């Protein structure tokens, strides 16, 4: 199991490095594809993945990414409203085939998966975005690694949450401090000294958000009695199992990079 997980992780990292370094439309379409798969996995938790309303959600997801890519934010809200209206039309025409929780999940998925994940390519398209984008992965995977190591070495106090019985307070703090340190070292290698503290702050905040994202994905799975969102990535589960933290971190990193004037 560990070997499978390790090999899958290496392949994922290699693909991520190649696509993020190249950027451009390949990155955009990879993120769009990941969003679609993530939506499929999320919709499957409420048995809606192959329904007409779900197809509307998939089409809407692609259009949303295109609107965000072209900075057409003035049309984004209108498109979401139009999507909601069409979905509700399916809801009432097919009634009682679907329930309100299922329909809510369809629209929630567009915000939770598509819009939040789109900030990966938005961040990459900024000037110096080829470097900024790695803060997302420092906050997600770097934080996770540090939290795991610290938790195993000196974790004694359990987190006060039923969602994380194996997580410790020491591990969470270690993840935050570890991510901040990695962010600092990353800035040390590529940026002038005036930026070093900013990268440490962004990475540390990202670690906090990363843990919230991880617990959010776990809560949804618990609510629907599933272990993993899918089996697409051997040893890791589905797209949402691997990208749950990145979904939350991407918009936060983008906003902090812009706010801190990097």
Coordinates of C-alpha atoms in Angstrom, one line a residue:
X1 CA 0.0 0.0 0.0
X2 CA 2.8 2.4 1.0
X3 CA 4.7 1.6 -2.2
X4 CA 1.6 2.2 -4.4
X5 CA 0.9 5.5 -2.6
X6 CA 4.5 6.6 -3.0
X7 CA 4.7 5.8 -6.7
X8 CA 1.3 7.5 -7.3
X9 CA 2.6 10.5 -5.4
X10 CA 5.8 10.7 -7.5
X11 CA 3.8 10.5 -10.7
X12 CA 1.4 13.2 -9.5
X13 CA 4.3 15.5 -8.6
X14 CA 6.0 14.9 -11.9
X15 CA 2.8 15.8 -13.8
X16 CA 2.2 18.8 -11.6
X17 CA 5.8 20.2 -12.1
X18 CA 5.6 19.8 -15.9
X19 CA 2.2 21.4 -16.2
X20 CA 2.8 24.2 -13.8
X21 CA 6.1 25.1 -15.3
X22 CA 4.7 25.1 -18.8
X23 CA 1.6 27.0 -17.8
X24 CA -0.6 28.4 -20.6
X25 CA -3.6 26.5 -22.0
X26 CA -2.3 23.0 -21.0
X27 CA -2.5 24.1 -17.3
X28 CA -5.9 25.6 -17.9
X29 CA -7.3 22.5 -19.5
X30 CA -5.7 20.2 -16.9
X31 CA -7.4 22.2 -14.1
X32 CA -10.6 22.2 -16.0
X33 CA -10.4 18.4 -16.3
X34 CA -9.6 18.0 -12.6
X35 CA -12.6 20.2 -11.8
X36 CA -14.9 18.0 -13.9
X37 CA -13.6 14.8 -12.3
X38 CA -13.9 16.4 -8.9
X39 CA -17.5 17.4 -9.6
X40 CA -18.3 13.9 -10.8
X41 CA -17.0 12.5 -7.5
X42 CA -18.9 15.0 -5.4
X43 CA -22.1 14.5 -7.3
X44 CA -21.7 10.7 -6.8
X45 CA -22.0 11.2 -3.1
X46 CA -25.6 12.1 -3.6
X47 CA -26.2 9.7 -6.5
X48 CA -26.5 12.5 -9.1
X49 CA -23.4 12.0 -11.2
X50 CA -25.2 10.6 -14.3
X51 CA -28.3 12.7 -14.2
X52 CA -29.4 15.5 -16.5
X53 CA -28.9 18.2 -13.8
X54 CA -25.4 16.9 -13.3
X55 CA -24.6 17.2 -17.0
X56 CA -25.8 20.8 -16.8
X57 CA -23.3 21.2 -13.9
X58 CA -20.4 19.7 -15.9
X59 CA -21.2 22.1 -18.9
X60 CA -21.5 25.0 -16.5
X61 CA -18.1 24.2 -14.9
X62 CA -16.3 24.4 -18.2
X63 CA -18.0 27.7 -19.1
X64 CA -17.2 29.1 -15.6
X65 CA -13.5 28.3 -16.1
X66 CA -13.5 30.0 -19.4
X67 CA -15.1 33.1 -18.0
X68 CA -12.6 33.2 -15.1
X69 CA -9.7 32.7 -17.6
X70 CA -10.9 35.7 -19.7
X71 CA -11.5 37.9 -16.6
X72 CA -15.2 38.1 -17.5
X73 CA -16.3 38.3 -13.9
X74 CA -19.2 40.6 -14.8
X75 CA -20.8 37.6 -16.5
X76 CA -19.9 35.0 -13.8
X77 CA -22.8 35.7 -11.4
X78 CA -25.3 35.9 -14.3
X79 CA -24.1 32.5 -15.5
X80 CA -24.4 31.0 -12.1
X81 CA -28.0 32.3 -11.8
X82 CA -28.8 30.9 -15.3
X83 CA -27.3 27.5 -14.2
X84 CA -29.4 27.5 -11.1
X85 CA -32.6 28.3 -13.0
X86 CA -32.0 25.5 -15.5
X87 CA -31.2 23.1 -12.7
X88 CA -34.4 24.1 -10.8
X89 CA -36.4 23.6 -14.0
X90 CA -35.1 20.0 -14.2
X91 CA -35.9 19.7 -10.5
X92 CA -39.6 20.7 -10.8
X93 CA -40.2 18.9 -14.2
X94 CA -38.7 15.6 -12.9
X95 CA -40.2 16.0 -9.4
X96 CA -40.1 13.9 -7.2
X97 CA -37.1 12.2 -8.9
X98 CA -34.6 14.4 -7.0
X99 CA -34.6 16.0 -3.5
X100 CA -33.5 19.4 -2.4
X101 CA -30.2 18.1 -0.8
X102 CA -29.2 16.6 -4.2
X103 CA -29.9 19.8 -6.1
X104 CA -28.1 21.9 -3.5
X105 CA -25.0 19.8 -3.9
X106 CA -25.0 20.4 -7.7
X107 CA -24.6 24.1 -7.3
X108 CA -22.4 23.9 -4.2
X109 CA -20.0 21.8 -6.3
X110 CA -19.5 24.6 -8.8
X111 CA -18.4 26.9 -6.0
X112 CA -16.5 24.4 -4.0
X113 CA -14.6 22.6 -6.8
X114 CA -14.7 24.7 -10.0
X115 CA -14.4 28.3 -8.8
X116 CA -12.0 27.7 -5.9
X117 CA -9.8 25.4 -8.0
X118 CA -9.6 27.9 -10.8
X119 CA -7.4 30.1 -8.7
X120 CA -4.5 27.7 -9.5
X121 CA -4.3 28.9 -13.1
X122 CA -5.2 32.5 -12.1
X123 CA -2.2 32.5 -9.7
X124 CA 0.0 30.9 -12.3
X125 CA -0.9 33.6 -14.9
X126 CA 0.2 36.4 -12.6
X127 CA 3.6 38.0 -13.2
X128 CA 6.1 35.7 -11.4
X129 CA 3.2 33.3 -11.1
X130 CA 5.6 30.4 -12.1
X131 CA 7.0 30.9 -8.6
X132 CA 4.0 32.0 -6.6
X133 CA 2.0 28.9 -7.6
X134 CA 4.3 26.7 -5.6
X135 CA 3.0 28.3 -2.4
X136 CA -0.2 26.3 -2.9
X137 CA 1.7 23.1 -2.8
X138 CA 3.9 24.2 0.1
X139 CA 0.7 25.0 2.1
X140 CA -1.0 21.7 1.1
X141 CA 1.5 18.9 0.7
X142 CA 4.4 20.5 2.6
X143 CA 2.2 21.3 5.6
X144 CA 0.7 17.8 5.5
X145 CA 4.2 16.2 5.5
X146 CA 5.4 18.4 8.4
X147 CA 2.2 17.7 10.4
X148 CA 2.6 14.0 9.9
X149 CA 6.2 13.9 11.0
X150 CA 5.7 16.1 14.0
X151 CA 2.6 14.2 15.0
X152 CA 4.4 10.9 14.8
X153 CA 7.4 12.1 16.7
X154 CA 5.9 14.1 19.6
X155 CA 2.1 14.2 19.2
X156 CA 0.3 13.6 22.5
X157 CA -2.8 15.8 22.6
X158 CA -5.6 14.7 20.3
X159 CA -7.5 17.3 18.2
X160 CA -11.0 18.1 19.7
X161 CA -12.8 16.9 16.6
X162 CA -14.4 13.6 15.7
X163 CA -13.3 14.1 12.1
X164 CA -9.6 13.7 13.0
X165 CA -9.1 11.0 15.7
X166 CA -5.5 10.4 14.7
X167 CA -4.5 14.1 14.4
X168 CA -2.8 15.9 17.3
X169 CA -2.5 19.5 18.3
X170 CA 1.3 19.2 18.1
X171 CA 1.0 17.8 14.5
X172 CA -1.2 20.7 13.5
X173 CA 1.1 23.3 15.0
X174 CA 4.1 21.5 13.4
X175 CA 2.4 21.6 10.0
X176 CA 1.9 25.4 10.3
X177 CA 5.4 26.2 11.5
X178 CA 6.9 23.7 9.0
X179 CA 5.0 25.3 6.1
X180 CA 6.1 28.7 7.2
X181 CA 9.7 27.6 7.3
X182 CA 9.5 26.0 3.9
X183 CA 7.9 29.2 2.5
X184 CA 10.7 31.3 4.1
X185 CA 13.4 29.0 2.6
X186 CA 11.6 29.1 -0.8
X187 CA 11.7 32.9 -0.7
X188 CA 15.3 32.9 0.4
X189 CA 16.2 31.1 -2.8
X190 CA 14.3 33.1 -5.3
X191 CA 13.3 36.6 -3.8
X192 CA 14.9 39.6 -2.2
X193 CA 15.0 39.8 1.6
X194 CA 12.0 42.2 1.9
X195 CA 9.8 39.4 0.6
X196 CA 10.9 36.6 2.9
X197 CA 8.5 37.2 5.8
X198 CA 5.6 37.5 3.3
X199 CA 6.2 34.1 2.0
X200 CA 6.4 32.7 5.5
X201 CA 3.1 34.3 6.4
X202 CA 1.4 33.0 3.2
X203 CA 2.6 29.5 3.7
X204 CA 1.7 29.5 7.4
X205 CA -1.8 30.8 6.7
X206 CA -2.2 28.3 3.9
X207 CA -1.4 25.5 6.3
X208 CA -4.3 26.5 8.6
X209 CA -6.6 26.7 5.6
X210 CA -5.3 23.4 4.3
X211 CA -6.3 21.6 7.5
X212 CA -9.8 23.1 7.2
X213 CA -10.0 21.9 3.7
X214 CA -9.0 18.4 4.6
X215 CA -11.5 18.2 7.4
X216 CA -14.2 19.6 5.2
X217 CA -13.7 16.8 2.7
X218 CA -13.7 14.3 5.5
X219 CA -17.0 15.7 6.9
X220 CA -18.7 15.3 3.6
X221 CA -17.5 11.7 3.3
X222 CA -18.7 11.0 6.8
X223 CA -22.1 12.4 6.1
X224 CA -22.5 10.1 3.2
X225 CA -20.8 7.0 4.7
X226 CA -17.9 6.7 2.2
X227 CA -14.2 6.1 2.8
X228 CA -12.9 7.7 -0.4
X229 CA -14.4 9.9 -3.2
X230 CA -13.0 7.5 -5.8
X231 CA -10.2 5.1 -6.9
X232 CA -8.7 7.1 -9.7
X233 CA -5.3 7.7 -8.0
X234 CA -3.9 4.4 -6.6
X235 CA -3.2 4.6 -2.9
X236 CA -4.8 8.1 -2.6
X237 CA -8.4 7.7 -3.6
X238 CA -10.1 10.1 -5.9
X239 CA -9.3 13.6 -7.1
X240 CA -11.1 15.2 -4.2
X241 CA -9.1 13.0 -1.7
X242 CA -5.9 14.4 -3.1
X243 CA -6.9 17.9 -4.0
X244 CA -9.2 18.7 -1.0
X245 CA -6.6 21.0 0.6
X246 CA -5.5 22.6 -2.7
X247 CA -9.1 23.6 -3.4
X248 CA -9.2 25.7 -0.2
X249 CA -5.7 27.0 -0.4
X250 CA -5.6 28.3 -4.0
X251 CA -7.9 31.3 -3.6
X252 CA -6.3 32.2 -0.3
X253 CA -2.8 32.2 -1.7
X254 CA -4.0 34.3 -4.7
X255 CA -5.6 36.9 -2.5
X256 CA -2.6 37.1 -0.1
X257 CA -0.2 37.4 -3.0
X258 CA -2.2 40.3 -4.4
X259 CA -2.9 41.9 -1.0
X260 CA 0.8 41.8 0.1
X261 CA 1.9 43.3 -3.1
X262 CA 4.2 40.5 -4.3

